[in-house]
XYZ file of C-alpha atoms in Angstrom:
353
model
C 4.310 -24.786 -79.572
C 4.400 -21.375 -77.880
C 5.281 -21.418 -74.155
C 2.871 -19.785 -71.689
C 4.388 -16.944 -69.678
C 5.211 -17.841 -66.033
C 4.063 -14.656 -64.330
C 1.061 -15.854 -62.274
C 3.065 -17.150 -59.285
C 5.267 -14.051 -59.188
C 2.253 -11.725 -59.266
C 0.342 -13.214 -56.316
C 3.186 -14.228 -54.003
C 4.192 -10.693 -52.981
C 0.566 -9.931 -52.069
C 0.134 -13.123 -50.033
C 3.234 -12.617 -47.876
C 2.076 -9.388 -46.139
C -1.313 -10.949 -45.325
C 0.406 -13.984 -43.758
C 2.760 -11.725 -41.783
C -0.151 -9.617 -40.562
C -2.068 -12.714 -39.499
C 0.950 -14.009 -37.594
C 1.422 -10.625 -35.956
C -2.224 -10.478 -34.877
C -1.987 -14.011 -33.511
C 1.107 -13.010 -31.527
C -0.684 -9.947 -30.171
C -3.659 -12.047 -29.104
C -1.355 -14.570 -27.418
C 0.520 -11.823 -25.570
C -2.782 -10.295 -24.469
C -3.921 -13.676 -23.137
C -0.652 -14.143 -21.249
C -0.919 -10.599 -19.917
C -4.484 -11.262 -18.765
C -3.366 -14.378 -16.893
C -0.426 -12.529 -15.365
C -2.556 -9.616 -14.152
C -5.167 -11.986 -12.758
C -2.418 -13.637 -10.750
C -1.048 -10.234 -9.763
C -4.334 -8.905 -8.427
C -5.122 -12.083 -6.528
C -1.690 -12.628 -4.992
C -0.144 -9.147 -4.978
C -3.187 -6.919 -4.913
C -3.684 -7.338 -1.179
C -7.199 -8.692 -1.397
C -8.983 -8.734 1.962
C -10.423 -12.242 1.609
C -7.406 -14.397 2.399
C -7.982 -18.122 2.938
C -4.785 -18.149 5.005
C -6.272 -15.887 7.656
C -7.402 -17.508 10.877
C -10.726 -17.010 12.680
C -10.967 -14.006 14.978
C -8.764 -14.429 18.045
C -6.291 -16.766 16.309
C -3.126 -16.517 14.222
C -0.624 -18.507 12.233
C 2.559 -17.560 10.429
C 5.591 -19.073 8.801
C 5.281 -22.701 7.749
C 2.793 -23.520 10.527
C -0.485 -24.876 9.121
C -2.709 -24.730 12.190
C -4.124 -21.601 13.801
C -3.240 -20.836 17.431
C -5.168 -18.584 19.827
C -3.690 -15.157 20.515
C -1.153 -15.420 23.326
C -2.446 -14.377 26.744
C -0.653 -12.382 29.460
C 0.520 -15.614 31.059
C 1.822 -17.058 27.787
C 3.613 -13.833 26.841
C 5.306 -13.590 30.230
C 6.295 -17.268 30.169
C 7.211 -17.859 26.517
C 8.402 -14.554 25.041
C 11.981 -13.409 25.573
C 13.127 -9.852 24.827
C 16.289 -9.569 22.755
C 16.842 -5.842 22.225
C 15.044 -2.509 21.901
C 14.614 -1.580 18.224
C 12.517 1.568 18.491
C 10.687 3.991 20.730
C 7.908 6.481 20.000
C 5.684 8.783 21.992
C 3.347 5.946 22.967
C 5.377 2.747 23.132
C 8.776 1.078 23.124
C 9.398 -1.759 20.672
C 11.542 -4.834 21.368
C 12.799 -7.478 19.002
C 11.886 -10.651 20.867
C 11.766 -14.426 20.499
C 8.891 -16.864 20.834
C 9.419 -20.595 20.199
C 12.629 -19.829 18.258
C 10.808 -17.340 16.030
C 11.518 -13.611 15.907
C 8.545 -11.504 17.057
C 7.934 -7.891 18.090
C 6.894 -6.908 21.614
C 5.466 -3.406 22.084
C 5.019 -1.886 25.547
C 3.449 1.370 26.694
C 6.018 3.951 27.841
C 3.809 6.923 28.713
C 0.912 6.233 31.104
C -0.789 9.446 29.971
C -1.180 7.914 26.501
C -2.651 4.589 27.568
C -5.927 5.402 25.782
C -4.013 5.777 22.508
C -2.266 2.473 23.174
C -5.523 0.643 23.895
C -7.163 2.234 20.848
C -4.318 0.914 18.698
C -4.804 -2.557 20.165
C -8.554 -2.388 19.513
C -7.920 -1.424 15.866
C -5.287 -4.130 15.481
C -7.691 -6.808 16.706
C -10.637 -5.627 14.601
C -8.761 -4.968 11.340
C -6.731 -8.173 10.940
C -6.370 -8.671 7.175
C -3.731 -8.861 4.460
C -3.232 -5.109 4.885
C -2.433 -5.140 8.612
C 0.502 -6.564 10.576
C -0.387 -9.913 12.149
C -1.351 -9.845 15.817
C 0.052 -12.740 17.870
C -1.123 -11.815 21.357
C -1.619 -9.035 23.869
C -1.924 -8.236 27.575
C -4.118 -5.256 28.382
C -3.210 -5.308 32.082
C 0.478 -4.876 31.256
C -0.114 -2.745 28.126
C 1.741 -5.209 25.907
C 1.177 -6.190 22.266
C 2.898 -9.023 20.388
C 3.072 -8.887 16.576
C 4.859 -10.589 13.695
C 8.424 -9.508 12.948
C 9.396 -8.158 9.514
C 13.184 -7.848 9.184
C 13.099 -5.175 6.450
C 11.505 -2.770 8.901
C 9.471 0.328 8.113
C 9.127 1.983 4.726
C 11.550 4.695 5.817
C 14.356 2.302 4.869
C 12.966 1.363 1.437
C 15.635 3.080 -0.671
C 18.438 1.694 1.481
C 16.940 -1.801 1.197
C 16.744 -1.523 -2.592
C 20.464 -0.733 -2.745
C 21.390 -3.952 -0.948
C 22.770 -6.370 -3.609
C 20.188 -9.019 -2.667
C 17.308 -6.657 -3.520
C 18.711 -4.601 -6.396
C 16.632 -6.638 -8.830
C 13.534 -5.228 -7.106
C 14.567 -1.637 -7.807
C 12.399 -1.169 -10.918
C 9.478 1.107 -11.811
C 7.276 -1.994 -11.951
C 8.014 -3.168 -8.407
C 7.911 0.372 -7.027
C 4.503 1.008 -8.595
C 3.257 -2.243 -7.055
C 4.339 -0.948 -3.623
C 2.404 2.265 -4.273
C -0.616 0.150 -5.195
C -0.224 -1.727 -1.901
C -0.136 1.576 -0.012
C -3.281 2.908 -1.703
C -4.929 -0.480 -1.075
C -4.319 0.007 2.649
C -5.889 3.478 2.521
C -8.859 2.071 0.596
C -9.234 -0.689 3.195
C -9.194 1.797 6.081
C -11.753 4.008 4.353
C -14.123 1.045 3.908
C -13.131 -1.044 6.928
C -15.430 -3.340 8.938
C -15.561 -0.574 11.554
C -16.456 2.186 9.102
C -14.438 5.008 7.528
C -11.138 5.376 9.389
C -8.642 8.220 8.923
C -4.878 7.666 9.159
C -4.029 10.541 11.506
C -0.360 9.767 12.229
C 0.566 11.309 8.893
C 1.634 14.922 9.369
C 4.813 14.551 7.286
C 6.269 12.005 4.891
C 8.699 10.516 7.410
C 5.865 9.980 9.898
C 3.707 8.278 7.250
C 6.504 5.920 6.225
C 7.151 4.958 9.844
C 3.568 3.660 10.157
C 4.068 0.971 7.491
C 6.225 -2.145 7.210
C 7.954 -3.650 4.191
C 7.573 -7.421 4.134
C 10.254 -9.819 2.904
C 8.204 -10.547 -0.228
C 7.904 -6.792 -0.885
C 4.423 -5.876 0.227
C 3.215 -3.034 2.419
C 1.484 -3.558 5.776
C 0.124 -0.910 8.105
C 1.708 -1.373 11.506
C 0.735 1.531 13.777
C -2.990 2.077 14.343
C -2.873 4.233 17.491
C -4.348 7.297 15.758
C -7.224 6.029 13.641
C -10.420 8.021 14.327
C -13.779 7.199 12.769
C -15.726 9.367 10.319
C -19.500 8.910 10.485
C -21.218 11.305 8.095
C -24.725 10.029 8.839
C -24.168 10.919 12.502
C -22.416 14.170 11.622
C -19.123 12.946 13.077
C -15.916 14.243 11.502
C -12.382 14.091 12.918
C -9.411 16.194 13.964
C -5.909 14.716 13.961
C -4.709 15.779 17.385
C -5.188 18.975 19.324
C -2.215 20.970 18.052
C -1.846 23.215 15.030
C -0.683 21.436 11.880
C 1.519 23.246 9.371
C 3.172 22.562 6.033
C 2.186 21.585 2.511
C 2.151 17.869 3.289
C -0.998 18.060 5.403
C -4.256 18.815 3.600
C -5.482 22.447 3.444
C -8.469 21.662 5.680
C -6.060 20.440 8.383
C -4.378 23.861 8.617
C -5.526 26.727 10.803
C -7.999 28.650 8.600
C -8.077 31.999 10.423
C -4.647 33.410 9.613
C -1.554 34.300 11.602
C -3.288 37.119 13.488
C -5.661 34.714 15.254
C -3.967 32.412 17.802
C -4.686 28.716 17.331
C -7.471 27.295 19.477
C -8.402 23.644 19.191
C -12.073 24.373 19.920
C -12.238 26.724 16.908
C -10.491 24.351 14.516
C -13.034 22.849 12.060
C -13.080 19.036 11.759
C -12.576 17.169 8.477
C -12.968 13.742 6.867
C -10.941 10.943 5.239
C -10.108 13.031 2.160
C -7.047 14.266 4.079
C -5.530 10.847 3.327
C -6.217 11.338 -0.398
C -4.331 14.668 -0.423
C -1.172 12.903 0.776
C -1.213 10.013 -1.726
C 0.773 11.793 -4.510
C 3.614 12.705 -2.119
C 3.836 9.186 -0.698
C 3.649 7.617 -4.165
C 6.363 9.960 -5.410
C 8.610 8.518 -2.704
C 7.722 4.975 -3.766
C 8.463 5.625 -7.438
C 11.910 7.021 -6.704
C 14.222 7.892 -9.587
C 14.693 4.642 -11.470
C 14.400 4.150 -15.215
C 10.735 4.402 -16.223
C 9.511 6.109 -13.051
C 8.978 9.437 -14.835
C 6.764 7.678 -17.385
C 4.689 6.296 -14.512
C 4.419 9.782 -12.993
C 3.230 11.129 -16.338
C 0.439 8.530 -16.489
C -0.550 9.329 -12.896
C -0.499 13.101 -13.397
C -4.265 13.593 -13.757
C -5.299 11.437 -10.795
C -2.624 13.067 -8.621
C -3.814 16.536 -9.660
C -7.319 15.488 -8.611
C -5.966 14.298 -5.234
C -4.567 17.804 -4.684
C -7.878 19.615 -5.192
C -8.292 22.228 -2.468
C -11.934 21.273 -1.941
C -11.955 17.825 -0.289
C -15.283 16.962 -1.932
C -13.636 17.260 -5.370
C -10.908 14.732 -4.584
C -11.348 11.133 -5.753
C -12.045 8.280 -3.368
C -9.281 5.844 -2.447
C -11.045 3.250 -4.613
C -10.894 5.571 -7.639
C -7.193 6.213 -7.063
C -6.556 2.476 -6.706
C -8.476 1.712 -9.917
C -6.395 4.278 -11.803
C -3.115 2.917 -10.443
C -4.076 -0.582 -11.537
C -5.078 0.616 -15.015
C -1.747 2.402 -15.405
C 0.131 -0.717 -14.332
C -1.828 -2.812 -16.837
C -1.189 -0.323 -19.628
C 2.535 -0.037 -18.957
C 3.013 -3.803 -18.652
C 1.207 -4.262 -21.963
C 3.395 -1.640 -23.637
C 6.522 -3.228 -22.177
C 5.421 -6.673 -23.372
C 4.579 -5.485 -26.891
C 6.903 -2.578 -27.779
C 6.283 -1.132 -31.235
C 3.162 -3.207 -31.884
C 0.978 -0.173 -32.515
C 3.401 1.125 -35.170
C 3.655 -2.309 -36.812
C -0.132 -2.492 -37.130
């Protein structure tokens, strides 16, 4: 009897294997996408600095550390009796700042140093009380009569020391494009919050150069950004025709927005009364410069800058009306983070498909 040729199995097997491999690859991609979705959900809820924080206390109260219950803001009497100054850690035009201790916890005591600037000091206190959120340093108490404010202590200090902090062995693992971009997202989230705050559209006026901007923000121990200094935070009210001017002196340099500079040339002496007011888009102009500082020069940071090129170019439009809103900038930053995390999680997937 003649034997039948055994070629059927050999003919179909090579065709079946690629289909199985492709199916497995697609399944892996779907699984990675699901894991990425869960990760980003967690990121935006825990790291995205959402305003609605169940850990926040009712107005006039605070809690921090491992304490579960909310306590009322400390009064003049309580501050004088229970808070002990340890050392001076900073001094600006408006106030002097002391590292202090309250019930064995480190806190920060700020006191007015220049009586002529008491209105600025009280304005900062008013903003601090009204804007308590995940974006703002926690208020623990105050004494208007003695021009004193008590706030939570953050040992890593202001953002001016970010690069030095990231070179400390304990924090070197944080020195990545991913973590740096998250800090930039935090910063833009603060600007977005101020532009749509419960009080209305607020402009961050203490921002005439990069060093000044960085000094207004704190770096928390879990690597988030909080705004700390709210002394110069005027309100824009377009419906009432109210715009702002950041101070009464001439502003110079490329860091400040074009509309903040004297528009009448060198031949005309600066006069505050002739200086046109402006709106919150001055904050948008400064975002690319601040974000460039955040991104630093680590591996991958240039790729992030490339993805942010268009939105940063829009932020630098000479006409303020053509610049994006803080919300639009924040949305773009988040999309770029999502895209880059996906590419990092699935390198080469596009070519394989």
